[in-house]
Amino acid sequence: MTSRSSWTIAEMADDFAVTHRALRHYENLGLLTPERVGVSGGTRRYHRRDRTRLALILRGRRLGFPLEEIGTIINMYDEQPGETGQLEYLLSQIGDRRADLQRRAADIRTSLMELDELEERCRRDLETRR
């Protein structure tokens, strides 16, 4: 890990391939809590905790978890019941997430089969018109 202790919003956005808008959105939801510095407090300064939380947010998004659920899981680490409770809760959510993804995969397979059938009919119809 880097020896740095803070990053700007631009550096965070570049490092994690996200937009400044996404970072501000996660902040508005309370998922990230950058330090506010400068005369008016308008400059955001992100710390290691924010980097770790952002990595977890992005992993949760890739797995299809809604932001509210990601927030619940991440915040459990800092609160009671702590890491054990966080892990138990996450395990309870994995089954639901897996079932949802399996339903989606089945829907995609069905849609692909329907497209194959439609393509085949179109090709047959085209051949009869030639």
PDB file of C-alpha atoms in Angstrom:
ATOM      1  CA  MET A   1       0.000   0.000   0.000  1.00  0.00           C
ATOM      2  CA  THR A   2       1.121   3.530  -0.628  1.00  0.00           C
ATOM      3  CA  SER A   3       2.662   5.612   2.140  1.00  0.00           C
ATOM      4  CA  ARG A   4       0.423   8.549   1.280  1.00  0.00           C
ATOM      5  CA  SER A   5      -2.182   9.597   3.790  1.00  0.00           C
ATOM      6  CA  SER A   6      -4.523  11.746   1.707  1.00  0.00           C
ATOM      7  CA  TRP A   7      -5.821  12.221  -1.827  1.00  0.00           C
ATOM      8  CA  THR A   8      -7.793  14.851  -3.734  1.00  0.00           C
ATOM      9  CA  ILE A   9     -11.101  14.130  -5.413  1.00  0.00           C
ATOM     10  CA  ALA A  10      -9.330  14.098  -8.795  1.00  0.00           C
ATOM     11  CA  GLU A  11      -6.773  11.564  -7.577  1.00  0.00           C
ATOM     12  CA  MET A  12      -9.489   9.338  -6.107  1.00  0.00           C
ATOM     13  CA  ALA A  13     -11.503   9.547  -9.313  1.00  0.00           C
ATOM     14  CA  ASP A  14      -8.471   8.628 -11.417  1.00  0.00           C
ATOM     15  CA  ASP A  15      -7.287   5.846  -9.102  1.00  0.00           C
ATOM     16  CA  PHE A  16     -10.699   4.150  -9.007  1.00  0.00           C
ATOM     17  CA  ALA A  17     -11.948   5.081 -12.499  1.00  0.00           C
ATOM     18  CA  VAL A  18     -15.030   6.859 -11.171  1.00  0.00           C
ATOM     19  CA  THR A  19     -16.369  10.348 -11.750  1.00  0.00           C
ATOM     20  CA  HIS A  20     -16.157  13.262  -9.341  1.00  0.00           C
ATOM     21  CA  ARG A  21     -19.947  13.204  -9.380  1.00  0.00           C
ATOM     22  CA  ALA A  22     -19.971   9.586  -8.182  1.00  0.00           C
ATOM     23  CA  LEU A  23     -17.642  10.446  -5.303  1.00  0.00           C
ATOM     24  CA  ARG A  24     -19.836  13.383  -4.294  1.00  0.00           C
ATOM     25  CA  HIS A  25     -22.912  11.124  -4.527  1.00  0.00           C
ATOM     26  CA  TYR A  26     -21.318   8.543  -2.221  1.00  0.00           C
ATOM     27  CA  GLU A  27     -20.460  11.370   0.153  1.00  0.00           C
ATOM     28  CA  ASN A  28     -24.044  12.684   0.087  1.00  0.00           C
ATOM     29  CA  LEU A  29     -25.242   9.178   0.983  1.00  0.00           C
ATOM     30  CA  GLY A  30     -22.798   9.079   3.904  1.00  0.00           C
ATOM     31  CA  LEU A  31     -20.756   6.254   2.399  1.00  0.00           C
ATOM     32  CA  LEU A  32     -17.622   8.407   2.189  1.00  0.00           C
ATOM     33  CA  THR A  33     -16.617  11.144   4.627  1.00  0.00           C
ATOM     34  CA  PRO A  34     -13.783  13.180   3.168  1.00  0.00           C
ATOM     35  CA  GLU A  35     -12.208  15.880   5.261  1.00  0.00           C
ATOM     36  CA  ARG A  36     -13.151  19.403   4.165  1.00  0.00           C
ATOM     37  CA  VAL A  37     -10.183  21.754   3.956  1.00  0.00           C
ATOM     38  CA  GLY A  38      -9.491  25.235   2.662  1.00  0.00           C
ATOM     39  CA  VAL A  39     -10.901  28.609   3.554  1.00  0.00           C
ATOM     40  CA  SER A  40     -14.489  27.734   2.667  1.00  0.00           C
ATOM     41  CA  GLY A  41     -14.171  24.001   3.313  1.00  0.00           C
ATOM     42  CA  GLY A  42     -14.864  23.318  -0.339  1.00  0.00           C
ATOM     43  CA  THR A  43     -11.837  21.141  -0.978  1.00  0.00           C
ATOM     44  CA  ARG A  44     -12.271  17.455  -0.231  1.00  0.00           C
ATOM     45  CA  ARG A  45      -9.355  15.499   1.210  1.00  0.00           C
ATOM     46  CA  TYR A  46      -9.803  11.713   1.186  1.00  0.00           C
ATOM     47  CA  HIS A  47      -7.955   9.420   3.584  1.00  0.00           C
ATOM     48  CA  ARG A  48      -7.126   5.698   3.640  1.00  0.00           C
ATOM     49  CA  ARG A  49     -10.465   4.880   5.272  1.00  0.00           C
ATOM     50  CA  ASP A  50     -12.247   6.519   2.323  1.00  0.00           C
ATOM     51  CA  ARG A  51     -10.152   4.533  -0.150  1.00  0.00           C
ATOM     52  CA  THR A  52     -11.003   1.280   1.592  1.00  0.00           C
ATOM     53  CA  ARG A  53     -14.689   2.187   1.726  1.00  0.00           C
ATOM     54  CA  LEU A  54     -14.703   3.194  -1.957  1.00  0.00           C
ATOM     55  CA  ALA A  55     -13.128  -0.130  -2.940  1.00  0.00           C
ATOM     56  CA  LEU A  56     -15.865  -1.929  -0.969  1.00  0.00           C
ATOM     57  CA  ILE A  57     -18.587   0.250  -2.522  1.00  0.00           C
ATOM     58  CA  LEU A  58     -17.363  -0.512  -6.025  1.00  0.00           C
ATOM     59  CA  ARG A  59     -17.061  -4.232  -5.303  1.00  0.00           C
ATOM     60  CA  GLY A  60     -20.601  -4.248  -3.932  1.00  0.00           C
ATOM     61  CA  ARG A  61     -21.865  -2.429  -7.025  1.00  0.00           C
ATOM     62  CA  ARG A  62     -20.139  -4.956  -9.315  1.00  0.00           C
ATOM     63  CA  LEU A  63     -21.909  -7.723  -7.416  1.00  0.00           C
ATOM     64  CA  GLY A  64     -25.225  -5.940  -7.878  1.00  0.00           C
ATOM     65  CA  PHE A  65     -25.872  -4.796  -4.318  1.00  0.00           C
ATOM     66  CA  PRO A  66     -27.904  -1.590  -4.003  1.00  0.00           C
ATOM     67  CA  LEU A  67     -26.067   1.349  -2.399  1.00  0.00           C
ATOM     68  CA  GLU A  68     -28.328   1.250   0.657  1.00  0.00           C
ATOM     69  CA  GLU A  69     -27.339  -2.365   1.293  1.00  0.00           C
ATOM     70  CA  ILE A  70     -23.664  -1.571   0.711  1.00  0.00           C
ATOM     71  CA  GLY A  71     -23.917   1.241   3.249  1.00  0.00           C
ATOM     72  CA  THR A  72     -25.480  -1.072   5.821  1.00  0.00           C
ATOM     73  CA  ILE A  73     -22.722  -3.625   5.374  1.00  0.00           C
ATOM     74  CA  ILE A  74     -19.869  -1.095   5.444  1.00  0.00           C
ATOM     75  CA  ASN A  75     -21.234   0.823   8.425  1.00  0.00           C
ATOM     76  CA  MET A  76     -21.571  -2.352  10.474  1.00  0.00           C
ATOM     77  CA  TYR A  77     -17.784  -2.548  10.622  1.00  0.00           C
ATOM     78  CA  ASP A  78     -17.631   0.696  12.630  1.00  0.00           C
ATOM     79  CA  GLU A  79     -20.629  -0.062  14.850  1.00  0.00           C
ATOM     80  CA  GLN A  80     -21.892  -2.892  17.003  1.00  0.00           C
ATOM     81  CA  PRO A  81     -21.931  -5.837  16.346  1.00  0.00           C
ATOM     82  CA  GLY A  82     -18.707  -5.003  14.492  1.00  0.00           C
ATOM     83  CA  GLU A  83     -16.875  -7.146  12.004  1.00  0.00           C
ATOM     84  CA  THR A  84     -18.510 -10.418  13.109  1.00  0.00           C
ATOM     85  CA  GLY A  85     -21.964  -8.953  12.659  1.00  0.00           C
ATOM     86  CA  GLN A  86     -20.919  -7.475   9.343  1.00  0.00           C
ATOM     87  CA  LEU A  87     -19.751 -10.856   8.082  1.00  0.00           C
ATOM     88  CA  GLU A  88     -22.882 -12.661   9.298  1.00  0.00           C
ATOM     89  CA  TYR A  89     -25.111 -10.061   7.661  1.00  0.00           C
ATOM     90  CA  LEU A  90     -23.132 -10.212   4.425  1.00  0.00           C
ATOM     91  CA  LEU A  91     -23.441 -13.989   4.333  1.00  0.00           C
ATOM     92  CA  SER A  92     -27.211 -13.685   4.725  1.00  0.00           C
ATOM     93  CA  GLN A  93     -27.305 -11.296   1.750  1.00  0.00           C
ATOM     94  CA  ILE A  94     -25.102 -13.371  -0.554  1.00  0.00           C
ATOM     95  CA  GLY A  95     -27.774 -16.025  -1.027  1.00  0.00           C
ATOM     96  CA  ASP A  96     -30.348 -13.429  -2.035  1.00  0.00           C
ATOM     97  CA  ARG A  97     -27.908 -11.768  -4.413  1.00  0.00           C
ATOM     98  CA  ARG A  98     -26.899 -15.108  -5.948  1.00  0.00           C
ATOM     99  CA  ALA A  99     -30.547 -16.084  -6.504  1.00  0.00           C
ATOM    100  CA  ASP A 100     -31.233 -12.743  -8.185  1.00  0.00           C
ATOM    101  CA  LEU A 101     -28.230 -13.121 -10.483  1.00  0.00           C
ATOM    102  CA  GLN A 102     -29.250 -16.687 -11.347  1.00  0.00           C
ATOM    103  CA  ARG A 103     -32.746 -15.433 -12.281  1.00  0.00           C
ATOM    104  CA  ARG A 104     -31.201 -12.763 -14.457  1.00  0.00           C
ATOM    105  CA  ALA A 105     -28.877 -15.272 -16.099  1.00  0.00           C
ATOM    106  CA  ALA A 106     -31.857 -17.504 -16.879  1.00  0.00           C
ATOM    107  CA  ASP A 107     -33.707 -14.510 -18.355  1.00  0.00           C
ATOM    108  CA  ILE A 108     -30.696 -13.718 -20.527  1.00  0.00           C
ATOM    109  CA  ARG A 109     -30.445 -17.323 -21.727  1.00  0.00           C
ATOM    110  CA  THR A 110     -34.151 -17.268 -22.618  1.00  0.00           C
ATOM    111  CA  SER A 111     -33.787 -13.958 -24.454  1.00  0.00           C
ATOM    112  CA  LEU A 112     -30.819 -15.274 -26.425  1.00  0.00           C
ATOM    113  CA  MET A 113     -32.772 -18.379 -27.433  1.00  0.00           C
ATOM    114  CA  GLU A 114     -35.677 -16.211 -28.563  1.00  0.00           C
ATOM    115  CA  LEU A 115     -33.293 -14.044 -30.603  1.00  0.00           C
ATOM    116  CA  ASP A 116     -31.800 -17.179 -32.187  1.00  0.00           C
ATOM    117  CA  GLU A 117     -35.278 -18.386 -33.149  1.00  0.00           C
ATOM    118  CA  LEU A 118     -36.242 -14.997 -34.554  1.00  0.00           C
ATOM    119  CA  GLU A 119     -33.024 -14.794 -36.546  1.00  0.00           C
ATOM    120  CA  GLU A 120     -33.618 -18.256 -37.970  1.00  0.00           C
ATOM    121  CA  ARG A 121     -37.200 -17.371 -39.007  1.00  0.00           C
ATOM    122  CA  CYS A 122     -36.023 -14.151 -40.627  1.00  0.00           C
ATOM    123  CA  ARG A 123     -33.326 -15.994 -42.595  1.00  0.00           C
ATOM    124  CA  ARG A 124     -35.845 -18.642 -43.748  1.00  0.00           C
ATOM    125  CA  ASP A 125     -38.332 -15.961 -44.792  1.00  0.00           C
ATOM    126  CA  LEU A 126     -35.605 -14.099 -46.652  1.00  0.00           C
ATOM    127  CA  GLU A 127     -34.560 -17.254 -48.486  1.00  0.00           C
ATOM    128  CA  THR A 128     -38.139 -17.928 -49.647  1.00  0.00           C
ATOM    129  CA  ARG A 129     -38.331 -14.383 -51.069  1.00  0.00           C
ATOM    130  CA  ARG A 130     -35.208 -14.764 -53.212  1.00  0.00           C
TER     131      ARG A 130
END
